[in-house]
CSV table of C-alpha atoms in Angstrom, one decimal:
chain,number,residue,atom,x,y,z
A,1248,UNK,CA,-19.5,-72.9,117.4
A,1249,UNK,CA,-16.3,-72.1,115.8
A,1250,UNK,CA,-15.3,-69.3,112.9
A,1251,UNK,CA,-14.3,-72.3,110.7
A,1252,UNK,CA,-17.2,-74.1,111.3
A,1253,UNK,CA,-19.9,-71.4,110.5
A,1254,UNK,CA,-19.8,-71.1,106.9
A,1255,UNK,CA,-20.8,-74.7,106.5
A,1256,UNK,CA,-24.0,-74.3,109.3
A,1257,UNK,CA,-24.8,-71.5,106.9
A,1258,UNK,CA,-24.5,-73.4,103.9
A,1259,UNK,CA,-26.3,-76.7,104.2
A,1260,UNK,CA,-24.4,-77.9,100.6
A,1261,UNK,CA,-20.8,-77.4,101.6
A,1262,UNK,CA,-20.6,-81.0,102.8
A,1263,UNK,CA,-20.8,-81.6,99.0
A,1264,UNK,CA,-20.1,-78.8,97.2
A,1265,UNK,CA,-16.7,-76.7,98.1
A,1266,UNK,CA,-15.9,-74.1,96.0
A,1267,UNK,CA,-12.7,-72.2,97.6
A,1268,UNK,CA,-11.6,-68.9,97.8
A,1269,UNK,CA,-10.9,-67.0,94.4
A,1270,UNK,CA,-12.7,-70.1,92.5
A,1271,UNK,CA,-16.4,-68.4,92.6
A,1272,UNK,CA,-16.4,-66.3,89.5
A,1273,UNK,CA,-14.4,-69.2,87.3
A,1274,UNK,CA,-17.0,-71.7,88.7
A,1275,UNK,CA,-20.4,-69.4,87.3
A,1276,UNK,CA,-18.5,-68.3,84.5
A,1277,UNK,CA,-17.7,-71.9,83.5
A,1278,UNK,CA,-21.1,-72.8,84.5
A,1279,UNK,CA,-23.1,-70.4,81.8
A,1280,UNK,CA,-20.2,-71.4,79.1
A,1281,UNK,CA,-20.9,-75.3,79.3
A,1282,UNK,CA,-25.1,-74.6,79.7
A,1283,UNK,CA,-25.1,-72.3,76.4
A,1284,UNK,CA,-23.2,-75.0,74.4
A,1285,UNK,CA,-25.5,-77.8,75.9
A,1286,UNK,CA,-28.5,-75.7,75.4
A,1287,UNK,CA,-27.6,-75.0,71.8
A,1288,UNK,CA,-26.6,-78.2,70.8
A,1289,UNK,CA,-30.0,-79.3,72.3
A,1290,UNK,CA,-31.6,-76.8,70.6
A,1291,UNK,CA,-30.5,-78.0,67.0
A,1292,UNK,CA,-30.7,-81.9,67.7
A,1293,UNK,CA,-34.7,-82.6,66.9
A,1294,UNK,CA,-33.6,-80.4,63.3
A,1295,UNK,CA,-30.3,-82.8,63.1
A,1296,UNK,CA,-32.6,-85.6,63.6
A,1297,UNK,CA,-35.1,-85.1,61.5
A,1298,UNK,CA,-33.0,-84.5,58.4
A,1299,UNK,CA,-31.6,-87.6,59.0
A,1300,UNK,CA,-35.0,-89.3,59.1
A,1301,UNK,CA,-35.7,-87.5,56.0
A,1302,UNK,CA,-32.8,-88.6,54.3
A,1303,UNK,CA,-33.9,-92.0,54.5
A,1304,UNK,CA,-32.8,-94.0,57.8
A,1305,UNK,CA,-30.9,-96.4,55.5
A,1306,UNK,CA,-28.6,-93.8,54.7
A,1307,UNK,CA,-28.0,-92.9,58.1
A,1308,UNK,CA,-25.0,-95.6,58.9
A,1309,UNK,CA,-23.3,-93.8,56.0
A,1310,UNK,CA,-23.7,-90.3,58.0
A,1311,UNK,CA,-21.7,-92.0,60.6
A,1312,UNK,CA,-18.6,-92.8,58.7
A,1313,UNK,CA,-19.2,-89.7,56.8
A,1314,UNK,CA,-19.1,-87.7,60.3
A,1315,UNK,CA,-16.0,-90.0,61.2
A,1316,UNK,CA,-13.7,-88.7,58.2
A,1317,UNK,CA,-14.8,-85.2,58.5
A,1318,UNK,CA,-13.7,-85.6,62.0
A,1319,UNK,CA,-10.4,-86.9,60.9
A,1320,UNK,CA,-10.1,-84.5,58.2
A,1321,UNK,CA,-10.6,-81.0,60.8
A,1322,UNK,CA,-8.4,-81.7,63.3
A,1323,UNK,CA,-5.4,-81.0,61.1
A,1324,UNK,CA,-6.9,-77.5,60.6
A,1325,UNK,CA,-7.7,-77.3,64.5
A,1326,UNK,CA,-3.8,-78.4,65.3
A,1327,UNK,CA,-2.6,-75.4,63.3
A,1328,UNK,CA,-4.9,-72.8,65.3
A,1329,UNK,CA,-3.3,-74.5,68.2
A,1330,UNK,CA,-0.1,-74.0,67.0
A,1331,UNK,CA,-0.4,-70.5,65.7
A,1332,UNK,CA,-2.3,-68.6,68.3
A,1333,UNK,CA,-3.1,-68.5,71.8
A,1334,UNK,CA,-5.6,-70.6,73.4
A,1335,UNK,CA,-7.6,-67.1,74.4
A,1336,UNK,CA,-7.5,-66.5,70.7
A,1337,UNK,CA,-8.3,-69.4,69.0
A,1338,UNK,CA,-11.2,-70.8,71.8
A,1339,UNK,CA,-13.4,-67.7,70.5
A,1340,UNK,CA,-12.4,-68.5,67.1
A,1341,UNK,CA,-13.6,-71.9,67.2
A,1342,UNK,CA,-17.2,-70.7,68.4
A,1343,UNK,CA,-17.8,-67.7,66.5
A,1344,UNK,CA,-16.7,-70.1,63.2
A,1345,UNK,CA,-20.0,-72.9,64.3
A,1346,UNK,CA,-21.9,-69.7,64.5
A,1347,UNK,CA,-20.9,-68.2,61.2
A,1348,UNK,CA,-21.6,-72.0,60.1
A,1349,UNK,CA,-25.2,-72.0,61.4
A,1350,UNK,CA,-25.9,-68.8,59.7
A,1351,UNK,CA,-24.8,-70.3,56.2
A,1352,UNK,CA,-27.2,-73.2,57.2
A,1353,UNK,CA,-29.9,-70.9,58.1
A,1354,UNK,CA,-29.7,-69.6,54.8
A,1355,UNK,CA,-29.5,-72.1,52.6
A,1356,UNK,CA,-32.2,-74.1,54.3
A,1357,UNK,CA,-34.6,-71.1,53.3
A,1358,UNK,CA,-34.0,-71.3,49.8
A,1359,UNK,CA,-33.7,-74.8,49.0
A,1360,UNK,CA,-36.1,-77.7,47.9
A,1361,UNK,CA,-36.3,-81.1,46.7
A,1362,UNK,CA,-33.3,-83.3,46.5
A,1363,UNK,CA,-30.9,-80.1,47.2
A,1364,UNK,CA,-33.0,-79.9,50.6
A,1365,UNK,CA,-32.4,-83.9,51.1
A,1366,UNK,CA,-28.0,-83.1,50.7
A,1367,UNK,CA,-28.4,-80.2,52.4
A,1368,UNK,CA,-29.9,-81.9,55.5
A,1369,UNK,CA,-27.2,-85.0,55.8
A,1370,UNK,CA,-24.8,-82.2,55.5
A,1371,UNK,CA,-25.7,-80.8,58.7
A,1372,UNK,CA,-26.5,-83.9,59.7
A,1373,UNK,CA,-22.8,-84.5,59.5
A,1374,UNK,CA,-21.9,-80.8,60.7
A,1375,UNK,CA,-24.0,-81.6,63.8
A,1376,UNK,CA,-22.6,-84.7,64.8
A,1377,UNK,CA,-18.7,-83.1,64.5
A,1378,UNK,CA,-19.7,-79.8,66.3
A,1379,UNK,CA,-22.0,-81.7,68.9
A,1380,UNK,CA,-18.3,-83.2,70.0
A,1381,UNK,CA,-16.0,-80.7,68.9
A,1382,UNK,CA,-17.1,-77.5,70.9
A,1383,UNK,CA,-17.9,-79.4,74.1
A,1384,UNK,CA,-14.1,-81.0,74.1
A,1385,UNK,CA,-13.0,-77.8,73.5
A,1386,UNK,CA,-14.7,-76.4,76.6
A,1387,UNK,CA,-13.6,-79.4,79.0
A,1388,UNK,CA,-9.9,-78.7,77.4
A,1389,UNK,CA,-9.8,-75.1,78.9
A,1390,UNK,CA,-10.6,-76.2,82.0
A,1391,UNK,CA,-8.2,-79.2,82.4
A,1392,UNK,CA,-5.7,-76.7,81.2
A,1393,UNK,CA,-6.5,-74.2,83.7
A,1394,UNK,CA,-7.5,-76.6,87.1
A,1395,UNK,CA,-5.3,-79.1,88.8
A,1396,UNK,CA,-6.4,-82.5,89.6
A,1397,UNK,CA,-7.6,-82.0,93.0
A,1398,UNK,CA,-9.8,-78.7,91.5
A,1399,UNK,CA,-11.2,-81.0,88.6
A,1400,UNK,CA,-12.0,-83.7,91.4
A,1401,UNK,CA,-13.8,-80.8,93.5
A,1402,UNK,CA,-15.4,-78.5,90.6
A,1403,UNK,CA,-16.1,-80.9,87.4
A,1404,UNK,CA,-19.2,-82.0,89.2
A,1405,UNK,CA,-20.2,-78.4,89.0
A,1406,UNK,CA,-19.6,-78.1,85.5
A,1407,UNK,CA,-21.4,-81.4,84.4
A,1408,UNK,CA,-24.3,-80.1,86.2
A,1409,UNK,CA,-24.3,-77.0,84.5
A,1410,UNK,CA,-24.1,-78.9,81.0
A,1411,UNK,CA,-27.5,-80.9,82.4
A,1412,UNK,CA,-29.2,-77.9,82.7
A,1413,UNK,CA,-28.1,-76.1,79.4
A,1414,UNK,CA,-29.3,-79.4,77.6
A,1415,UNK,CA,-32.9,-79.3,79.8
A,1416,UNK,CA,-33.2,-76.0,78.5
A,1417,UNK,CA,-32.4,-76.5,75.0
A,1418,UNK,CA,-34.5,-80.1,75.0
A,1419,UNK,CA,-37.4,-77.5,76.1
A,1420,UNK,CA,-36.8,-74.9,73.7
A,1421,UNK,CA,-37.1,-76.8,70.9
A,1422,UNK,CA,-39.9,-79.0,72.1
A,1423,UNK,CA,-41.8,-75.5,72.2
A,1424,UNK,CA,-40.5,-73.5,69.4
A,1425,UNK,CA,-40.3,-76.2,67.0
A,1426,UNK,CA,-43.5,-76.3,65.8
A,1427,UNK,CA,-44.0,-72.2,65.4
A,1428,UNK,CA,-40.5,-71.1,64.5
A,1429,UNK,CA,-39.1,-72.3,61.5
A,1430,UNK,CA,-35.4,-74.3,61.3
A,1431,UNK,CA,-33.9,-70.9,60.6
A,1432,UNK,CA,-34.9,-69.2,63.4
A,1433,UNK,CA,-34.0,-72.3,65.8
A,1434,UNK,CA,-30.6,-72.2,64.2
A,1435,UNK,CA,-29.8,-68.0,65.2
A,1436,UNK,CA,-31.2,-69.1,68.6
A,1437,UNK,CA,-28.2,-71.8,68.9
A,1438,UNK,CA,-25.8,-69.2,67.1
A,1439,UNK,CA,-26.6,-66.7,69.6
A,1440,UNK,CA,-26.0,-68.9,72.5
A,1441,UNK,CA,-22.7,-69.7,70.5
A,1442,UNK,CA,-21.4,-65.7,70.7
A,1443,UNK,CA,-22.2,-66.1,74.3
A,1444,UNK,CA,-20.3,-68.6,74.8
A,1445,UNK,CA,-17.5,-66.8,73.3
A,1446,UNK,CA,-18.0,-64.0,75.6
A,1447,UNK,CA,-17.7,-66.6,78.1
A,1448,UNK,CA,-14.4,-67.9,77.4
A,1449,UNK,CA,-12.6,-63.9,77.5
A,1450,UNK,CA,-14.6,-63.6,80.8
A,1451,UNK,CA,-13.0,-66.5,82.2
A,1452,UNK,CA,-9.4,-66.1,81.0
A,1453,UNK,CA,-9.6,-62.8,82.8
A,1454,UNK,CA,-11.1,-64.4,85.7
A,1455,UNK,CA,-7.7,-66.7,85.5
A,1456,UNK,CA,-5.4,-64.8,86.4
A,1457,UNK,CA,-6.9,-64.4,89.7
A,1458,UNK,CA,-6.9,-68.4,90.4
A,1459,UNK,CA,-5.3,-69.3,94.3
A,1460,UNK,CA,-2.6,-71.5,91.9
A,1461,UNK,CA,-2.6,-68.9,88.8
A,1462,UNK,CA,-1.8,-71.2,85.9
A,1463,UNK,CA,0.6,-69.4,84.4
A,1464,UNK,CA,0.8,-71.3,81.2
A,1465,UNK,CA,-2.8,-71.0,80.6
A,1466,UNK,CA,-2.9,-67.3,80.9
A,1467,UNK,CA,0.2,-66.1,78.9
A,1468,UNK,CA,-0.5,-64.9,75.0
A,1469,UNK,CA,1.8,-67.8,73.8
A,1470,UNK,CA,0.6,-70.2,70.8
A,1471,UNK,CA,0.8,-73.2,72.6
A,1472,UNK,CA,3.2,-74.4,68.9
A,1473,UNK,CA,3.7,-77.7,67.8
A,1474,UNK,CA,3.1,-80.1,64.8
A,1475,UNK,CA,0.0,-80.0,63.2
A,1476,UNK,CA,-0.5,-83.9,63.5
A,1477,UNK,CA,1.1,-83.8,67.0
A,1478,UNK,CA,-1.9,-84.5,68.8
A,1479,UNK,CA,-2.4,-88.6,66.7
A,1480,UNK,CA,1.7,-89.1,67.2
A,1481,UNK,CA,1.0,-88.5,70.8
A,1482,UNK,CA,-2.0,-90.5,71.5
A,1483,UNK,CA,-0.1,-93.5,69.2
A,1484,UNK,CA,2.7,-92.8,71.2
A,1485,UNK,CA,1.9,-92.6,74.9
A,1486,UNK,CA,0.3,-96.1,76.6
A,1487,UNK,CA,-1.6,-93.8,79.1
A,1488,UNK,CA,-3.5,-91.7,76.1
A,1489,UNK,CA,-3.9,-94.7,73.8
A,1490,UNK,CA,-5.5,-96.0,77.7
A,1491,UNK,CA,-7.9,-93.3,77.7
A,1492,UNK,CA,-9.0,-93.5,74.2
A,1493,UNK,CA,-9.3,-97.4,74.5
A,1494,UNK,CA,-11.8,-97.1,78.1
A,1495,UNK,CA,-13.9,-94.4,75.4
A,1496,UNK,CA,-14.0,-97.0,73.0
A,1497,UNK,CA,-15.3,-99.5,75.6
A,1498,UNK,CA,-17.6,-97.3,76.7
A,1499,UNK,CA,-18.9,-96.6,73.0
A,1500,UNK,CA,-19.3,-100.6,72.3
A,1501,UNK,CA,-21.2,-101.3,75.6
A,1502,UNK,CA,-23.6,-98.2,74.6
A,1503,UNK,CA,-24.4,-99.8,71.1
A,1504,UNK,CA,-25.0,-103.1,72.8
A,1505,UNK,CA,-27.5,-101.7,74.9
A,1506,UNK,CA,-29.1,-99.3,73.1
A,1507,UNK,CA,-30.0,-101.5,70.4
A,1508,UNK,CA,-31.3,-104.1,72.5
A,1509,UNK,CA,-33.5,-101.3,74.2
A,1510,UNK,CA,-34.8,-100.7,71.3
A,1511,UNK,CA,-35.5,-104.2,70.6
A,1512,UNK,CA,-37.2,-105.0,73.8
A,1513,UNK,CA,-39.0,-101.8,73.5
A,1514,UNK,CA,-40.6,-102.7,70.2
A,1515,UNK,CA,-41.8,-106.2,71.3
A,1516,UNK,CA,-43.1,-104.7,74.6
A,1517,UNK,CA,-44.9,-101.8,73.6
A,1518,UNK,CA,-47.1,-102.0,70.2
A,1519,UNK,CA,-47.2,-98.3,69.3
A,1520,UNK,CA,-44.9,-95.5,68.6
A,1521,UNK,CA,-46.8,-93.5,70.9
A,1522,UNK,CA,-46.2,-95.7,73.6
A,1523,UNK,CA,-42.9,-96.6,72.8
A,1524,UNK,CA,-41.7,-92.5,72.8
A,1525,UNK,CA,-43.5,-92.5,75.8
A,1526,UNK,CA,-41.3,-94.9,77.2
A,1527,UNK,CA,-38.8,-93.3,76.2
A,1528,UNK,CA,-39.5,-90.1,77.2
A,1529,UNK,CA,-40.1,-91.7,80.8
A,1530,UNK,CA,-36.2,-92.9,81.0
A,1531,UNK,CA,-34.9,-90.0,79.7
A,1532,UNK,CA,-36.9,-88.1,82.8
A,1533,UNK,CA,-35.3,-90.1,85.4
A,1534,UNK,CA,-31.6,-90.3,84.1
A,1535,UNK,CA,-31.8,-86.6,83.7
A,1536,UNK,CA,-33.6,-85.9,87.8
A,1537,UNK,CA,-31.0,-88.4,89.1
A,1538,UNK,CA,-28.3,-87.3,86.7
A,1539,UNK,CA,-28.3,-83.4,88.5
A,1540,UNK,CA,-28.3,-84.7,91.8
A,1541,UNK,CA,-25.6,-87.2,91.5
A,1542,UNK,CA,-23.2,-84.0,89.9
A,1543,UNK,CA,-24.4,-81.6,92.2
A,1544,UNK,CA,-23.9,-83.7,95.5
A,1545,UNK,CA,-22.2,-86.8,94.8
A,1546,UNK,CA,-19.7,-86.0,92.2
A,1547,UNK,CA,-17.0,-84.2,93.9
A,1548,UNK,CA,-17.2,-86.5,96.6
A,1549,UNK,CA,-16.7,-89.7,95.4
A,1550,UNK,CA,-13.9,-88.2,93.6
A,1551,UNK,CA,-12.5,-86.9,96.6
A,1552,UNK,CA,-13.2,-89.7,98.9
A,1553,UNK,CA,-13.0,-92.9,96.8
A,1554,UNK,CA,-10.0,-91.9,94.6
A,1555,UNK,CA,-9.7,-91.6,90.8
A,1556,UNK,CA,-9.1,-95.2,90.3
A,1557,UNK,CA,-12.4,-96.4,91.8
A,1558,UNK,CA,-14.3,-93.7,90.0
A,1559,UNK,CA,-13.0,-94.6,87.0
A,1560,UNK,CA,-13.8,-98.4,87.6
A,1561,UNK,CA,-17.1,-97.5,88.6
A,1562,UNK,CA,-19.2,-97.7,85.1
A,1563,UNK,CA,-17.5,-100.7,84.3
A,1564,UNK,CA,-18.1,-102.4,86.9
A,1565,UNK,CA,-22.1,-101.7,87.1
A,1566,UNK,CA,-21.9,-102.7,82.8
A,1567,UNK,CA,-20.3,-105.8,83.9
A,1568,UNK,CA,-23.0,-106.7,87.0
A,1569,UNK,CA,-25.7,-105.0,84.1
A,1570,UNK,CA,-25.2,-107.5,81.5
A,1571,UNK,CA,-24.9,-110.5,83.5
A,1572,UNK,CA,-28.1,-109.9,85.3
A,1573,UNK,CA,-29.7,-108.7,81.9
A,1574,UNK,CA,-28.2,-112.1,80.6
A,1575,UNK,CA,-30.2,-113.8,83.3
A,1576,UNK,CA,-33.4,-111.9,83.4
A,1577,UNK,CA,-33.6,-110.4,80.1
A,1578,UNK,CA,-36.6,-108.3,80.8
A,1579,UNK,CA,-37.9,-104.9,80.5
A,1580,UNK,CA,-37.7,-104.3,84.2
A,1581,UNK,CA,-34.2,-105.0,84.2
A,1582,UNK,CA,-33.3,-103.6,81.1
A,1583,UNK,CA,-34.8,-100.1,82.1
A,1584,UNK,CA,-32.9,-100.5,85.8
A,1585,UNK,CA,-29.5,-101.3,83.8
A,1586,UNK,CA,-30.1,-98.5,81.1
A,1587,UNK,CA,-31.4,-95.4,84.1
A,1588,UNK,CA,-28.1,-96.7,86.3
A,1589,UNK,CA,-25.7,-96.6,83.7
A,1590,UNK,CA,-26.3,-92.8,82.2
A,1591,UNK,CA,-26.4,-91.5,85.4
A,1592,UNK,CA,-23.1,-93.4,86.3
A,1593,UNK,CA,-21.7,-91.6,82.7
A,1594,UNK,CA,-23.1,-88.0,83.0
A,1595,UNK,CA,-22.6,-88.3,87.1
A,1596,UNK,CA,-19.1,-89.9,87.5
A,1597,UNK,CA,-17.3,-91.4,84.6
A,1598,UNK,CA,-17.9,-88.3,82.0
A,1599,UNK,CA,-16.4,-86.2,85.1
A,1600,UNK,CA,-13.5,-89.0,85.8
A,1601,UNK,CA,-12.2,-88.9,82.1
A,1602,UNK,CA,-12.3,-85.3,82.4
A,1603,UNK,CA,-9.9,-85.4,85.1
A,1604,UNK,CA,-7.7,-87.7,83.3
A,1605,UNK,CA,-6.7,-85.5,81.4
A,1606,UNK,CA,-5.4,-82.9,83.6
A,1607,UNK,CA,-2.3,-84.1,84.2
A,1608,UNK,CA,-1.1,-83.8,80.4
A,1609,UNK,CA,1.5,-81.4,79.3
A,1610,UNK,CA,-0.7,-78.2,77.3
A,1611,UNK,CA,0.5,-79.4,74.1
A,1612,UNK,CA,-1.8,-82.9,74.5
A,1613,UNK,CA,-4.1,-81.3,76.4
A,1614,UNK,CA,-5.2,-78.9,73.4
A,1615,UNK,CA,-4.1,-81.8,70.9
A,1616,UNK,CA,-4.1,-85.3,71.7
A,1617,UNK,CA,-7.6,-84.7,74.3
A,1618,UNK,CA,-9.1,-83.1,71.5
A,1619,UNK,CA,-8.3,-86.3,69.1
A,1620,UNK,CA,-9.9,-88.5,71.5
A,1621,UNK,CA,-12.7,-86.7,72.3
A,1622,UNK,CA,-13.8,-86.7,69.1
A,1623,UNK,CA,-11.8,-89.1,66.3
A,1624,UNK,CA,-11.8,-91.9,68.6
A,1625,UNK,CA,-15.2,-91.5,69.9
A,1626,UNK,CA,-16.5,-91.7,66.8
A,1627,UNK,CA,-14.6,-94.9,65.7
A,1628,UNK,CA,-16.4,-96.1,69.1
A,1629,UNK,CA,-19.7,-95.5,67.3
A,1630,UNK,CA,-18.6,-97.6,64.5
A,1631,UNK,CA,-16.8,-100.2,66.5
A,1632,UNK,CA,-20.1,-100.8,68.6
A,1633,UNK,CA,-22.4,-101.0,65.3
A,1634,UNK,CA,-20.4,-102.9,63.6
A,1635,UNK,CA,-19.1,-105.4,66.3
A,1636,UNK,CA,-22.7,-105.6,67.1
A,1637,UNK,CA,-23.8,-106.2,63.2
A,1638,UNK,CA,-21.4,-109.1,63.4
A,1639,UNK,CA,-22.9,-111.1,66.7
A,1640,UNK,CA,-26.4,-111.0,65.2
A,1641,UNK,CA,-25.3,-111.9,61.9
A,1642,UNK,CA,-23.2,-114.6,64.2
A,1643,UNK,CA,-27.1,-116.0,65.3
A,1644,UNK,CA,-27.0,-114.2,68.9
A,1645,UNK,CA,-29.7,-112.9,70.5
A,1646,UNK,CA,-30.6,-110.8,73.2
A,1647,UNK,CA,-29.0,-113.3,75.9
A,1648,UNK,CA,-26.1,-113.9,73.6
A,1649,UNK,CA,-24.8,-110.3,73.4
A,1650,UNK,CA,-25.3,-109.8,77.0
A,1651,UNK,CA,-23.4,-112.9,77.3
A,1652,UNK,CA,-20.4,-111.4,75.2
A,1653,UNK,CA,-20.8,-108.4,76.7
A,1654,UNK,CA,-19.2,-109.3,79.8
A,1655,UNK,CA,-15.9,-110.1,79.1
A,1656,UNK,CA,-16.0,-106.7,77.4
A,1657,UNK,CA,-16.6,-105.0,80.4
A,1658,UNK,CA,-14.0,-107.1,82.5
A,1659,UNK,CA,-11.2,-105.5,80.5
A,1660,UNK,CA,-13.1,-102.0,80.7
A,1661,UNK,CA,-13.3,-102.3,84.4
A,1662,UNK,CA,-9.2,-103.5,84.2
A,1663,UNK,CA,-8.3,-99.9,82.3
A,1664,UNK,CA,-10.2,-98.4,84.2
A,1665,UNK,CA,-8.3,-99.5,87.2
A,1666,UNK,CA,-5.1,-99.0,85.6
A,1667,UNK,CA,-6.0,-95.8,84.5
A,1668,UNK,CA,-6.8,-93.9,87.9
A,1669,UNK,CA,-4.2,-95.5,89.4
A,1670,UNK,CA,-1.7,-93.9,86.9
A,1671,UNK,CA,-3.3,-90.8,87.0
A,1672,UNK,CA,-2.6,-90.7,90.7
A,1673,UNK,CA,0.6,-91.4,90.4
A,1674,UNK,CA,1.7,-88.7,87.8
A,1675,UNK,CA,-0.6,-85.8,89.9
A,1676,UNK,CA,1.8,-86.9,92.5
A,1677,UNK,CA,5.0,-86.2,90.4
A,1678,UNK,CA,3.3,-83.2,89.2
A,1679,UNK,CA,3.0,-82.0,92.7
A,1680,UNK,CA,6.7,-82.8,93.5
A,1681,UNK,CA,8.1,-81.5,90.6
A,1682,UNK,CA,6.2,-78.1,91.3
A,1683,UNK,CA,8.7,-77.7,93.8
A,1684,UNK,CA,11.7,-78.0,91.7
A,1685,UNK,CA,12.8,-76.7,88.6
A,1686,UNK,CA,11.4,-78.1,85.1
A,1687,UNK,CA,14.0,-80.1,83.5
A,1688,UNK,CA,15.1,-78.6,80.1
A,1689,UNK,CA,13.7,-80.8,77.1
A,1690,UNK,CA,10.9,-83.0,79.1
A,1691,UNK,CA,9.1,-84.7,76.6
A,1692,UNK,CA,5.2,-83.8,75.6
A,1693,UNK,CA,4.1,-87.2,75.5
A,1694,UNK,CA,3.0,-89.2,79.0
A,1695,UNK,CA,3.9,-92.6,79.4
């Protein structure tokens, strides 16, 4: 047996999982960044959700527009830290402001009653639905901005395993907490995993410096400057981001689709909300065992091996098949097969895909225009998806029907999908090449 061939008879995983030389610290530190956000988040969602139950459920379609301008309205605010300090500054700043945020909540939800409590809870209903979003963007931004594309290809996997575990933990925290610690208490848990997360991000810029291809952008103390509405002119601007925010909203239209004819088919099927959470429940289980296995083992190489073009076609491709066969067999066997397939194709491949995307941005969009996508347009997907799918019931289709319509949907989601991995190999290409030269004085900040 050779030296080179050792490590991997050691290591039965390295066939899937490569982590390279000076990468082992970033990939931990990452790791434990990404699983406290998840597990926080996760520990605050039953709270989120019941407010909004409480609330009144008719209210909550009003949340989501709410949630939308509020989402509009920050990233202004978030553009100017951009622009002023940075990004080793103002990453902490954005965490330890949620967790000031939570302890205001915490506070107030202690000493209010009555209709005050009712406001109170569809304001964090809102605040939850724009952090939720927000910090985890911010997270993928840092490491887009520090890892090429062929490190996102080999790593993001890594990371989006990480974030399955933080939210296992956080779905399990609160399952057991919730009923003996009050919303309070729950809330200084997620705070406290917010600080940590904090911690995490000086740890890792640190650890940055030490990268095989130091990013020497990402490390300097330079504000990264800017307008403060740069980041929407760029995304209006450049076909490839306005590409990227369009295969999100795709993605956010086939999701209402589905989800609300899950819950349709789960009502007729099962007579009881017991049963009926305990169906649910049961799907959540499998997308979340087959979920970690697909990032930890299957991730990095289908990245690798298939290219970012197929991966990114991938979840439009198995919506398409989904909805034709649904169209056909519209039954609950089918409809949990489709629904189990096409989160673990999300959280396994095309969350990690998108991710990738992005790395081969200038800093300016990656901070900017990623962080408008990630969160403004995914929102308007929520409300494209309800909305579009308000309009084929009122329109007298059924179950059949909007599979039926669904199709041609995914068609063009599968052809910007295409489009956009093959671009996206291209300009990795030119970012290679031009590594070797010097940087032309005056390139522009916004990809075409």
């Amino acid at each position: 047996m050779t030296a080179a061939a050792a490590p991997e008879a050691r290591n039965p995983f390295a066939r899937f999982i490569e982590v390279r030389s000076g990468e082992g610290a970033l990939v931990v530190w990452g790791g434990l960044y990404i699983f406290a956000l998840m597990a926080a988040y996760y520990v605050l969602r039953p709270i989120r959700d019941n407010m909004g139950v409480e609330g009144g459920i008719e209210n909550l379609p009003w949340l989501f527009t709410a949630t939308l301008v509020v989402m509009i309205a920050i990233n202004p605010l978030y553009a100017s830290l951009v622009r002023a300090l940075p990004s080793r500054v103002f990453i902490p700043i954005v965490y330890l402001f949620f967790a000031a945020n939570l302890g205001v909540f915490g506070a107030l939800m202690t000493r209010t009653t009555g209709e005050a409590h009712l406001w109170l809870g569809r304001a964090f209903f809102i605040w939850l639905s724009v952090f939720n979003l927000f910090v985890v963007s911010v997270f993928w931004t840092l490491m887009v901005d520090l890892l090429d594309s062929a490190q996102a290809k080999r790593l993001f996997g890594l990371f989006s395993a990480a974030a399955t575990l933080g939210a296992t933990l956080g779905s399990t925290i609160a399952a057991s907490l919730a009923r003996t610690l009050s919303p309070g208490m729950m809330l200084l848990i997620a705070a406290l995993l917010l600080v940590f997360a904090a911690a995490c991000v000086l740890r890792i810029f640190r650890l940055a410096r030490d990268l095989p291809e130091k990013p020497r952008a990402a490390v300097e103390s330079k504000p990264i400057g800017g307008g403060v509405l740069s980041g929407l002119a760029h995304v209006a601007r450049s076909p490839y981001l306005i590409n990227i925010g369009l295969y999100i909203l795709l993605y956010a239209t086939t999701s209402t689709f589905l989800y609300f004819q899950q819950a349709a088919l789960a009502k007729a099927y099962f007579p009881d909300g017991g049963s009926r959470t305990a169906f649910f429940a049961s799907v959540d289980l499998a997308v979340n065992v087959l979920t970690l296995a697909v990032q930890l083992f299957l991730t990095a190489r289908v990245l690798q091996t298939f290219g970012t073009a197929r991966a990114a076609a991938f979840l439009p491709l198995l919506t398409l098949i989904g909805f034709a066969i649904f169209a056909i067999w519209p039954t609950i066997g089918v409809l949990v097969a489709f629904q189990v397939l096409r989160r673990v194709g999300n959280f396994g491949l095309a969350k990690p895909t998108r991710e990738v995307l992005f790395t081969v941005l200038d800093r300016e969009d990656k901070y900017k225009a990623k962080n408008v996508v990630d969160t403004v347009v995914y929102r308007l997907g929520d409300q494209v998806g309800s909305w579009s799918y308000a309009l084929l019931a009122l329109m007298g289709l059924g179950t059949v029907g909007v599979s039926i319509a669904a199709v041609p949907i995914a068609a063009l989601w599968l052809a910007n999908g295409w489009w956009l991995g093959t671009r996206h190999d291209a300009m990795a290409a030119e970012r290679r090449h031009d590594a070797d030269e010097p940087e032309p004085q005056g390139a522009p900040a916004v990809v075409t």
